[in-house]
C-alpha cells in the first residue's frame, strides 16, 4: 500500500535539558589528511578552516582534531614535545585561534586530543628526567632497575612490538613505554605530573576549546609493584611474544586511574559546558566504570563495540543491549564506527553494508562519532610496502595492521590530488578518488554523502532519534531492529545486516508507518505495515503510526 511519496521530516526541538555533547554529532578530523593550504602535502589548520562550511552543511556539531602539537612525529603527533604549542606543519597559534573562532562562529564545538599517558622522548620533561638519577623530574617517568641478571624489570610488552622497557645507558636504568620507545610513559602517581598536565588542560580550556578526547585513558596508571602480566591461556607459544598474548591486567586499567579521571573532570566542570571523552578499549563492564561513581568521571568513555565486533546482527544486537543495560544511571551512551587506528568501516563491513553501518550509528541512542571521509564511503587505501610510514605497520609487518590505509587524504574533488593539496600528499590517494569525492557526491541525491546528510538531518530534527529512549524489538541472523521514542514520536529501525532479503515479523506485535528513509531510497515515503519485507543490505527508518 502506497500513500504519500515524500518523506516527512518532523520538526521538533531537542529538550533543553540535554547538553550539546549528548544530542550533537562529533566528527573526527585527522589533521594531516583533511586539507592542505600551503601545498606541502600535509593538511593544516588554515586548510581545515576552509572546510568548516562543508562540515556545517553536513550537520556536524563538533570537530575533534587528532594531535596538532609540536612533535617529532614518531607516532604522527601522539608523541608530543610541547603541549602548549602548534606544530609548524599545521600552522601557528594564530591559525589555531582563528580556527577556533571560525568553529564557534558557526555554532560548532572544537575538541582537542590530550595525550597525558606519555610524552615524546624529546619533551623537555623527559630530557631532564633522563639526565641524571637525582634530577627533580626523574620520578616524572617510570624508571626501574633491571633484574639481577640485567634483564628488563617485568614481562610487559609494547603495543607496537617488543619489550616495553628501554635501557638508558647513561643512568643505567630502564624506562617504561607502552607504545614506542620515543613515547615514554609519565608517572601519574607523581602529584607534580598531575598538576603539570592539569595546567596544560587549563591552558586550552581558557582559550575556549570545548573539551578533550583523552588518549589511552585506561593506560594512565600501572600496578605499583610492576607485577608480570599473565599470559593469555591459549596463546601460541612463539618466540616473538606479541602484546595480545598477555592480559594487560597489571599494566592497564588500575583502580587508581579513576581518581585521575575524576581530577580531570573536576577541572572540566570548573569551566562551562565542556566535555571529557576517554579513549578506552575495554569490555563493556569495565568500560562503564570510566563514567565514574555518580558520573564524576568521563562524560563519554568511547564505546568502540561497533568497531571491534564482528559484523553480525546477533552479536551487534546483543552488544547494543548489554551496553544499554550496563550504563550507569544518568550516564550518556556513545558510538564510534571508525577511527584513525582501525580499518575504515566501508572496508571492514564492505561497501554494501556501509549504509547500514551509517544508519546504525545515526539511529542508536547516544552521541555518534563520524570519522572523516566515512561520509563519502572512503575505503582503506592500499599503500605499497615501501610507502608505509605508520610505526605500527613498520614494526609488526607480519600482522598486517598498518594504520596508513585509513589515514589517507580526504577526497574533495576531481582536481589534482582530489583537491587535498597541489603537492604530493604524505600518503597516496586511491585510484578512484576522481570518482569518489565530495564534489561528485554533493549533487547526487543517491550518493553516500547525501544519505549521511539526510540521516543527520532527520536525527537532528527529531528528539525521539537524538535523545529519545531505546528499546530492542527483534533480532535474528539477518536483522536487527529497535525503537527510538519520545512522547511525540516513535521510530522503528530495521537493519538487514545480510545480503539476502528478509521478512520482519516480530512475534505478538506489528507496526505500521511511513518509511522516512530507506537505504533503497526509492522506497522513501512508502507506507508499510504488518510483515515488512526488506531487501538484502537494506535499512529502514520508519516513523511509526501510533494511531
Ligand atoms: C591511541 C591513538 O589513537 C593512537 O593513534 C596512538 O598511536 C596511541 N594511542 C599512542 O598514543
Coordinates of C-alpha atoms and ligand atoms in Angstrom, one line a residue:
X1 CA 0.0 0.0 0.0
X2 CA 1.4 3.3 -1.0
X3 CA 0.5 6.7 0.2
X4 CA 2.5 9.8 0.3
X5 CA 5.7 9.5 -1.8
X6 CA 7.5 12.3 0.1
X7 CA 9.2 11.6 3.3
X8 CA 8.0 13.8 6.1
X9 CA 10.7 15.1 8.5
X10 CA 9.4 16.0 11.9
X11 CA 10.5 19.4 13.1
X12 CA 11.0 19.3 16.8
X13 CA 13.3 20.9 19.2
X14 CA 15.7 18.9 21.3
X15 CA 14.7 19.2 25.0
X16 CA 16.8 21.9 26.7
X17 CA 17.9 19.6 29.5
X18 CA 20.3 17.8 27.1
X19 CA 23.8 19.1 26.6
X20 CA 25.3 19.7 23.2
X21 CA 27.6 16.7 23.5
X22 CA 24.5 14.5 24.1
X23 CA 22.4 15.5 21.1
X24 CA 25.3 16.6 18.9
X25 CA 27.3 14.7 16.3
X26 CA 31.1 14.6 16.6
X27 CA 33.4 14.4 13.5
X28 CA 37.0 13.3 13.8
X29 CA 39.5 15.1 11.7
X30 CA 42.9 13.6 11.2
X31 CA 44.7 16.9 10.6
X32 CA 47.5 15.6 8.4
X33 CA 44.8 14.4 5.9
X34 CA 42.0 16.9 5.9
X35 CA 43.1 19.9 3.8
X36 CA 46.5 21.3 2.9
X37 CA 46.6 25.1 2.4
X38 CA 50.3 25.6 1.9
X39 CA 50.9 22.8 -0.5
X40 CA 53.5 20.8 1.4
X41 CA 51.4 17.6 1.1
X42 CA 50.3 17.7 4.7
X43 CA 47.0 19.0 5.9
X44 CA 47.0 22.1 8.2
X45 CA 44.8 24.4 10.3
X46 CA 44.3 27.0 7.6
X47 CA 43.2 24.3 5.2
X48 CA 40.8 22.9 7.8
X49 CA 39.2 26.4 8.3
X50 CA 38.3 26.4 4.6
X51 CA 36.3 23.2 5.0
X52 CA 34.2 24.2 8.0
X53 CA 31.3 25.3 5.8
X54 CA 31.2 21.8 4.4
X55 CA 31.0 20.3 7.9
X56 CA 28.3 22.8 8.8
X57 CA 26.4 21.9 5.6
X58 CA 26.7 18.2 6.6
X59 CA 25.2 18.9 10.0
X60 CA 28.2 18.3 12.2
X61 CA 28.1 19.9 15.7
X62 CA 31.6 19.2 17.0
X63 CA 35.0 18.7 15.4
X64 CA 37.7 16.6 17.2
X65 CA 41.2 17.1 16.0
X66 CA 43.8 14.4 16.4
X67 CA 47.0 16.0 17.8
X68 CA 48.3 19.3 16.3
X69 CA 51.1 20.0 18.8
X70 CA 54.9 20.2 18.3
X71 CA 56.1 16.6 17.9
X72 CA 59.0 14.7 16.3
X73 CA 56.1 12.7 14.6
X74 CA 57.5 9.3 15.6
X75 CA 53.8 8.4 16.1
X76 CA 52.3 11.1 13.9
X77 CA 51.7 13.6 16.7
X78 CA 50.9 11.2 19.6
X79 CA 54.4 11.9 20.7
X80 CA 54.2 15.4 22.0
X81 CA 57.2 17.6 22.7
X82 CA 55.3 20.7 23.7
X83 CA 51.7 20.6 25.0
X84 CA 51.1 24.3 24.6
X85 CA 52.2 24.9 21.0
X86 CA 51.2 24.2 17.5
X87 CA 53.4 22.1 15.2
X88 CA 54.8 24.2 12.3
X89 CA 53.4 21.7 9.8
X90 CA 49.9 22.6 10.9
X91 CA 50.4 26.3 11.3
X92 CA 50.7 28.8 14.2
X93 CA 48.9 29.6 17.4
X94 CA 47.2 32.5 15.5
X95 CA 45.9 29.9 12.9
X96 CA 44.6 27.9 15.8
X97 CA 42.9 30.8 17.4
X98 CA 41.4 31.8 14.1
X99 CA 40.1 28.2 13.5
X100 CA 38.6 28.1 17.0
X101 CA 36.8 31.4 16.3
X102 CA 35.5 30.2 13.0
X103 CA 34.2 27.0 14.5
X104 CA 32.4 28.8 17.3
X105 CA 31.1 31.4 14.9
X106 CA 29.3 28.6 13.1
X107 CA 27.8 27.4 16.4
X108 CA 30.0 24.3 16.4
X109 CA 32.4 23.0 19.1
X110 CA 36.1 22.1 18.9
X111 CA 37.8 19.2 20.8
X112 CA 41.5 18.6 21.1
X113 CA 43.3 15.4 21.6
X114 CA 45.0 15.3 25.0
X115 CA 47.8 12.8 25.3
X116 CA 48.6 12.6 29.0
X117 CA 49.9 9.0 29.3
X118 CA 53.2 9.6 27.6
X119 CA 55.3 12.4 26.1
X120 CA 57.8 12.4 23.3
X121 CA 61.3 11.4 24.4
X122 CA 62.2 14.9 23.1
X123 CA 59.9 16.7 25.6
X124 CA 62.0 18.8 28.0
X125 CA 60.4 16.9 30.9
X126 CA 61.9 13.7 29.7
X127 CA 65.2 15.2 28.7
X128 CA 65.5 16.4 32.3
X129 CA 64.3 13.1 33.7
X130 CA 66.9 11.1 31.8
X131 CA 69.7 13.5 32.5
X132 CA 70.5 12.0 35.9
X133 CA 69.0 9.8 38.6
X134 CA 68.7 12.7 41.0
X135 CA 67.2 15.2 38.6
X136 CA 64.0 16.6 40.2
X137 CA 62.0 15.2 37.2
X138 CA 63.4 11.7 37.5
X139 CA 60.2 10.4 39.0
X140 CA 58.0 12.1 36.4
X141 CA 58.6 8.9 34.3
X142 CA 58.6 5.2 35.2
X143 CA 62.3 4.3 35.7
X144 CA 63.3 0.9 37.2
X145 CA 66.4 -1.1 37.7
X146 CA 66.8 -4.3 35.6
X147 CA 66.6 -7.7 37.3
X148 CA 69.7 -9.1 38.8
X149 CA 70.9 -10.5 35.5
X150 CA 70.3 -7.1 34.0
X151 CA 67.2 -8.1 32.1
X152 CA 64.0 -6.0 31.8
X153 CA 62.1 -5.4 35.1
X154 CA 59.0 -7.4 34.0
X155 CA 57.3 -9.0 31.0
X156 CA 55.2 -6.0 29.9
X157 CA 55.2 -5.6 26.1
X158 CA 54.8 -2.5 24.0
X159 CA 51.6 -2.2 22.0
X160 CA 53.9 -1.6 19.0
X161 CA 56.0 -4.7 19.5
X162 CA 58.9 -5.9 21.7
X163 CA 59.5 -5.2 25.3
X164 CA 58.0 -2.1 26.8
X165 CA 61.3 -1.3 28.6
X166 CA 64.1 0.7 27.1
X167 CA 67.6 0.7 28.6
X168 CA 69.2 4.1 29.3
X169 CA 72.9 3.6 29.3
X170 CA 73.7 7.0 30.8
X171 CA 71.7 6.5 34.1
X172 CA 71.8 2.7 33.9
X173 CA 68.0 2.1 34.4
X174 CA 65.1 1.1 32.2
X175 CA 62.2 3.4 31.4
X176 CA 58.7 2.1 30.5
X177 CA 56.9 2.9 27.2
X178 CA 53.6 1.3 26.4
X179 CA 54.0 2.5 22.8
X180 CA 57.2 3.5 21.0
X181 CA 60.4 3.9 22.9
X182 CA 60.1 7.5 21.7
X183 CA 56.9 7.8 23.8
X184 CA 58.0 7.3 27.5
X185 CA 55.1 6.9 29.9
X186 CA 54.6 9.6 32.5
X187 CA 54.3 8.6 36.1
X188 CA 50.8 9.7 37.0
X189 CA 51.3 8.7 40.6
X190 CA 53.5 11.7 41.0
X191 CA 51.4 14.8 42.0
X192 CA 53.7 17.1 40.1
X193 CA 52.9 15.3 36.9
X194 CA 49.2 15.5 37.7
X195 CA 49.5 19.3 38.3
X196 CA 51.5 19.9 35.1
X197 CA 49.0 18.1 32.9
X198 CA 46.1 19.8 34.5
X199 CA 47.8 23.1 33.8
X200 CA 48.0 22.0 30.1
X201 CA 44.3 21.3 30.1
X202 CA 43.6 24.6 31.8
X203 CA 45.6 26.4 29.1
X204 CA 43.5 25.1 26.3
X205 CA 40.2 25.4 28.2
X206 CA 40.9 29.0 28.9
X207 CA 41.5 29.5 25.2
X208 CA 37.9 28.2 24.8
X209 CA 38.3 24.7 23.5
X210 CA 35.2 22.7 24.2
X211 CA 36.8 19.6 25.6
X212 CA 39.3 16.8 25.1
X213 CA 39.4 13.3 23.8
X214 CA 41.9 11.7 26.2
X215 CA 44.3 9.3 24.6
X216 CA 44.6 5.8 26.1
X217 CA 42.8 6.8 29.3
X218 CA 42.9 3.3 30.7
X219 CA 46.7 3.1 30.5
X220 CA 47.4 6.1 32.7
X221 CA 48.2 4.2 36.0
X222 CA 50.1 1.0 36.2
X223 CA 50.5 -1.5 39.0
X224 CA 52.6 -0.1 41.8
X225 CA 54.6 -3.3 42.1
X226 CA 55.0 -3.7 38.4
X227 CA 53.9 -7.3 38.5
X228 CA 54.1 -9.5 35.4
X229 CA 51.1 -9.7 33.2
X230 CA 49.7 -13.2 32.9
X231 CA 49.8 -14.9 29.5
X232 CA 46.5 -15.4 27.6
X233 CA 45.9 -19.1 28.4
X234 CA 45.7 -20.4 24.8
X235 CA 48.2 -18.0 23.2
X236 CA 50.5 -19.8 20.9
X237 CA 54.0 -20.0 22.4
X238 CA 56.1 -18.4 19.8
X239 CA 59.5 -16.9 20.3
X240 CA 58.2 -13.4 19.4
X241 CA 55.6 -12.6 22.0
X242 CA 53.0 -10.1 21.0
X243 CA 51.1 -7.6 23.1
X244 CA 47.9 -9.6 22.7
X245 CA 49.5 -12.8 24.0
X246 CA 49.2 -11.3 27.6
X247 CA 46.3 -10.0 29.6
X248 CA 47.4 -6.4 30.5
X249 CA 45.9 -6.7 33.9
X250 CA 48.8 -5.0 35.7
X251 CA 49.9 -2.5 33.0
X252 CA 46.4 -1.0 32.4
X253 CA 43.0 -0.3 34.0
X254 CA 44.2 0.0 37.6
X255 CA 41.7 1.2 40.2
X256 CA 43.6 4.4 40.9
X257 CA 43.1 5.6 37.4
X258 CA 39.6 6.7 38.4
X259 CA 41.0 9.3 40.8
X260 CA 42.9 10.8 37.9
X261 CA 39.9 10.8 35.6
X262 CA 37.9 12.5 38.4
X263 CA 40.5 15.2 38.8
X264 CA 40.4 15.9 35.1
X265 CA 36.6 16.0 35.3
X266 CA 36.6 18.4 38.2
X267 CA 38.8 20.8 36.2
X268 CA 36.4 20.5 33.2
X269 CA 33.5 21.2 35.4
X270 CA 35.1 24.4 36.6
X271 CA 34.5 25.7 33.0
X272 CA 31.2 26.0 31.4
X273 CA 29.8 23.3 29.2
X274 CA 32.9 21.3 28.3
X275 CA 33.2 17.6 27.6
X276 CA 35.7 14.9 28.7
X277 CA 35.9 11.9 26.4
X278 CA 38.1 8.9 27.1
X279 CA 39.7 6.6 24.6
X280 CA 39.3 3.2 26.3
X281 CA 39.4 -0.3 24.7
X282 CA 37.9 -2.5 27.4
X283 CA 35.0 -4.9 27.7
X284 CA 31.7 -3.2 28.5
X285 CA 31.5 -3.9 32.2
X286 CA 34.9 -2.3 32.7
X287 CA 34.4 0.5 30.2
X288 CA 31.4 1.8 32.0
X289 CA 33.4 2.2 35.2
X290 CA 35.0 5.2 33.5
X291 CA 31.8 7.2 33.9
X292 CA 33.0 7.3 37.5
X293 CA 31.0 7.0 40.7
X294 CA 27.8 9.1 40.3
X295 CA 29.1 10.2 36.9
X296 CA 32.1 12.1 38.2
X297 CA 34.4 10.5 35.6
X298 CA 34.5 10.9 31.8
X299 CA 31.3 12.2 30.2
X300 CA 31.8 9.8 27.3
X301 CA 34.1 6.8 27.6
X302 CA 34.4 6.0 23.9
X303 CA 32.3 2.9 23.1
X304 CA 34.2 1.0 20.3
X305 CA 32.0 -2.1 20.1
X306 CA 30.8 -1.3 16.6
X307 CA 34.4 -1.0 15.5
X308 CA 35.7 -4.2 17.2
X309 CA 32.9 -6.7 17.0
X310 CA 32.3 -9.0 14.0
X311 CA 29.6 -7.5 11.7
X312 CA 26.9 -10.0 12.7
X313 CA 23.3 -9.0 13.5
X314 CA 23.0 -11.2 16.6
X315 CA 26.3 -10.1 18.0
X316 CA 25.7 -6.5 17.4
X317 CA 22.1 -6.7 18.8
X318 CA 23.4 -8.4 21.9
X319 CA 26.2 -5.8 22.3
X320 CA 23.9 -2.9 22.0
X321 CA 21.6 -4.3 24.6
X322 CA 24.3 -5.3 27.0
X323 CA 25.8 -1.8 26.7
X324 CA 22.4 -0.2 27.3
X325 CA 21.9 -2.4 30.3
X326 CA 25.4 -1.8 31.7
X327 CA 25.2 2.0 31.5
X328 CA 25.1 3.6 35.0
X329 CA 22.1 5.7 35.9
X330 CA 22.1 9.1 34.2
X331 CA 25.2 8.3 32.1
X332 CA 25.1 9.0 28.4
X333 CA 25.9 6.4 25.7
X334 CA 28.0 7.0 22.6
X335 CA 29.0 5.1 19.4
X336 CA 32.1 5.1 17.2
X337 CA 32.3 3.3 13.8
X338 CA 35.8 4.1 12.6
X339 CA 38.9 6.0 13.7
X340 CA 42.5 6.6 12.7
X341 CA 43.7 3.4 14.4
X342 CA 41.4 0.9 12.7
X343 CA 40.3 0.0 9.2
X344 CA 37.6 2.2 7.8
X345 CA 34.0 1.0 8.2
X346 CA 33.4 0.6 4.5
X347 CA 36.4 -1.7 4.2
X348 CA 35.5 -3.7 7.3
X349 CA 31.9 -4.3 6.5
X350 CA 32.1 -3.9 2.7
X351 CA 30.5 -1.1 0.7
X352 CA 27.1 -2.9 0.5
X353 CA 26.8 -2.7 4.3
X354 CA 28.3 0.8 4.7
X355 CA 24.9 2.5 4.6
X356 CA 23.6 0.0 7.2
X357 CA 26.5 1.0 9.4
X358 CA 25.7 4.7 8.9
X359 CA 22.1 4.1 9.8
X360 CA 23.0 2.2 12.9
X361 CA 25.5 4.8 14.1
X362 CA 23.0 7.6 13.5
X363 CA 19.9 6.0 14.9
X364 CA 21.2 4.4 18.1
X365 CA 20.8 6.1 21.4
X366 CA 23.9 8.1 22.2
X367 CA 26.4 10.5 20.7
X368 CA 27.7 9.4 17.3
X369 CA 31.3 10.0 16.2
X370 CA 31.9 10.1 12.4
X371 CA 35.4 9.6 11.1
X372 CA 36.3 12.0 8.3
X373 CA 35.7 10.5 4.8
X374 CA 33.3 7.8 6.0
X375 CA 30.5 10.0 4.9
X376 CA 31.6 9.6 1.3
X377 CA 32.3 5.9 1.7
X378 CA 36.1 6.2 1.6
X379 CA 37.7 2.8 1.9
X380 CA 41.1 1.8 3.1
X381 CA 43.7 2.7 0.5
X382 CA 46.3 0.0 -0.3
X383 CA 49.7 1.5 0.5
X384 CA 52.7 -0.1 -1.3
X385 CA 55.2 -1.6 1.2
X386 CA 57.9 0.9 0.5
X387 CA 55.5 3.8 1.3
X388 CA 54.4 2.5 4.7
X389 CA 55.0 5.2 7.3
X390 CA 53.0 4.1 10.3
X391 CA 55.3 2.7 13.0
X392 CA 52.7 0.0 13.9
X393 CA 52.8 -1.2 10.3
X394 CA 56.6 -1.0 10.1
X395 CA 57.3 -2.7 13.4
X396 CA 54.8 -5.6 13.1
X397 CA 54.8 -6.3 9.3
X398 CA 53.6 -9.9 9.8
X399 CA 50.3 -8.7 11.4
X400 CA 49.3 -6.5 8.5
X401 CA 48.0 -3.8 10.8
X402 CA 49.5 -0.7 9.3
X403 CA 47.1 2.2 10.0
X404 CA 48.2 4.2 6.9
X405 CA 45.3 2.8 4.7
X406 CA 42.7 4.5 6.9
X407 CA 44.6 7.8 7.3
X408 CA 44.8 8.9 3.6
X409 CA 43.8 12.4 2.4
X410 CA 40.2 13.4 2.3
X411 CA 38.8 13.2 -1.2
X412 CA 37.3 16.5 -2.0
X413 CA 37.0 16.8 -5.8
X414 CA 38.3 15.7 -9.2
X415 CA 41.1 18.2 -9.1
X416 CA 44.7 17.3 -8.7
X417 CA 45.2 15.1 -5.6
X418 CA 41.4 15.1 -5.0
X419 CA 41.6 18.8 -4.1
X420 CA 43.6 18.0 -0.9
X421 CA 46.9 19.5 -2.0
X422 CA 48.7 20.8 -5.0
X423 CA 51.7 18.8 -3.9
X424 CA 52.4 15.1 -3.5
X425 CA 50.3 14.1 -0.4
X426 CA 52.1 12.5 2.5
X427 CA 50.0 9.3 1.8
X428 CA 48.8 8.4 -1.6
X429 CA 45.2 8.7 -2.7
X430 CA 43.2 5.8 -4.2
X431 CA 42.9 5.4 -8.0
X432 CA 39.2 6.1 -7.8
X433 CA 39.5 9.5 -6.0
X434 CA 38.3 11.3 -9.1
X435 CA 35.0 9.3 -8.8
X436 CA 34.6 9.0 -5.0
X437 CA 34.7 12.6 -3.7
X438 CA 32.7 15.2 -2.0
X439 CA 32.1 17.3 -5.1
X440 CA 30.7 14.4 -7.2
X441 CA 28.5 13.2 -4.3
X442 CA 27.2 16.5 -3.2
X443 CA 24.8 16.9 -6.1
X444 CA 23.9 13.3 -6.4
X445 CA 20.8 12.7 -4.4
X446 CA 21.5 9.0 -4.1
X447 CA 25.2 9.2 -3.0
X448 CA 26.6 8.1 0.3
X449 CA 27.2 11.7 1.2
X450 CA 23.5 12.6 0.5
X451 CA 22.5 9.6 2.5
X452 CA 24.6 10.6 5.5
X453 CA 23.3 14.2 5.3
X454 CA 19.7 13.1 5.2
X455 CA 20.2 10.8 8.2
X456 CA 21.9 13.6 10.1
X457 CA 19.1 16.0 9.2
X458 CA 16.4 13.6 10.3
X459 CA 18.2 12.8 13.5
X460 CA 18.8 16.5 14.4
X461 CA 15.2 17.4 13.8
X462 CA 13.8 14.5 15.9
X463 CA 14.0 14.5 19.6
X464 CA 13.0 10.8 19.5
X465 CA 16.1 9.9 17.5
X466 CA 18.6 12.2 19.1
X467 CA 17.7 11.9 22.7
X468 CA 14.7 9.6 22.9
X469 CA 14.5 6.2 24.6
X470 CA 15.8 3.0 23.0
X471 CA 14.1 -0.4 23.2
X472 CA 15.1 -3.5 21.3
X473 CA 12.4 -5.2 19.2
X474 CA 13.8 -8.2 17.4
X475 CA 17.0 -9.7 16.1
X476 CA 17.8 -12.8 14.1
X477 CA 20.7 -14.0 11.9
X478 CA 19.8 -11.2 9.3
X479 CA 18.0 -8.4 11.1
X480 CA 18.4 -6.1 14.0
X481 CA 15.6 -3.8 14.9
X482 CA 14.8 -1.3 17.6
X483 CA 12.5 1.5 18.6
X484 CA 13.5 5.1 19.3
X485 CA 10.8 7.1 21.0
X486 CA 9.9 10.2 22.9
X487 CA 6.5 11.5 24.0
X488 CA 5.7 12.8 20.5
X489 CA 7.2 10.4 18.1
X490 CA 8.2 6.8 17.6
X491 CA 10.7 5.4 15.1
X492 CA 11.2 1.8 14.2
X493 CA 14.7 1.0 12.8
X494 CA 15.1 -2.3 10.9
X495 CA 18.5 -3.1 9.5
X496 CA 19.3 -6.1 7.3
X497 CA 22.9 -7.0 8.1
X498 CA 22.9 -9.7 5.5
X499 CA 22.9 -9.5 1.7
X500 CA 19.7 -11.6 1.3
X501 CA 16.1 -10.3 1.5
X502 CA 14.3 -10.9 4.8
X503 CA 10.9 -10.5 6.5
X504 CA 10.4 -8.5 9.6
X505 CA 7.7 -10.2 11.6
X506 CA 8.3 -10.0 15.4
X507 CA 6.1 -12.3 17.4
X508 CA 2.9 -10.9 19.1
X509 CA 3.3 -7.4 17.7
X510 CA 3.3 -5.5 14.5
X511 CA 4.0 -2.0 13.3
X512 CA 2.8 0.3 10.6
X513 CA 4.1 3.6 9.4
X514 CA 5.8 5.7 6.8
X515 CA 9.3 5.0 5.6
X516 CA 11.2 8.2 6.5
X517 CA 14.4 6.9 5.0
X518 CA 15.5 3.6 3.3
X519 CA 18.9 2.8 2.0
X520 CA 16.9 1.9 -1.1
X521 CA 15.8 5.5 -1.5
X522 CA 13.1 4.8 -4.0
X523 CA 11.2 3.4 -1.0
X524 CA 11.2 6.6 1.0
X525 CA 7.7 7.8 1.8
X526 CA 6.0 4.5 1.3
X527 CA 3.7 3.1 3.9
X528 CA 4.4 -0.3 5.4
X529 CA 2.6 -2.5 7.9
X530 CA 2.5 -6.0 9.4
X531 CA 5.1 -8.3 7.9
X532 CA 7.6 -5.9 6.4
X533 CA 9.8 -7.2 3.6
X534 CA 13.2 -5.9 3.4
X535 CA 15.9 -6.2 0.7
X536 CA 19.4 -7.5 1.3
X537 CA 21.6 -4.8 2.7
X538 CA 18.6 -2.6 3.2
X539 CA 18.0 -0.4 6.2
X540 CA 14.6 1.2 7.1
X541 CA 13.8 4.1 9.3
X542 CA 10.1 4.0 9.8
X543 CA 8.0 6.7 11.5
X544 CA 5.6 4.6 13.4
X545 CA 1.9 5.4 13.0
X546 CA 0.6 5.2 16.6
X547 CA -3.0 5.8 15.5
Ligands
LIG1 C1 45.9 5.9 20.7 C2 46.0 6.7 19.5 O1 44.7 6.8 18.9 C3 47.0 6.1 18.6 O2 47.0 6.6 17.3 C4 48.3 6.2 19.2 O3 49.3 5.5 18.4 C5 48.4 5.6 20.6 N1 47.2 6.0 21.4 C6 49.6 6.1 21.3 O4 49.4 7.4 21.7

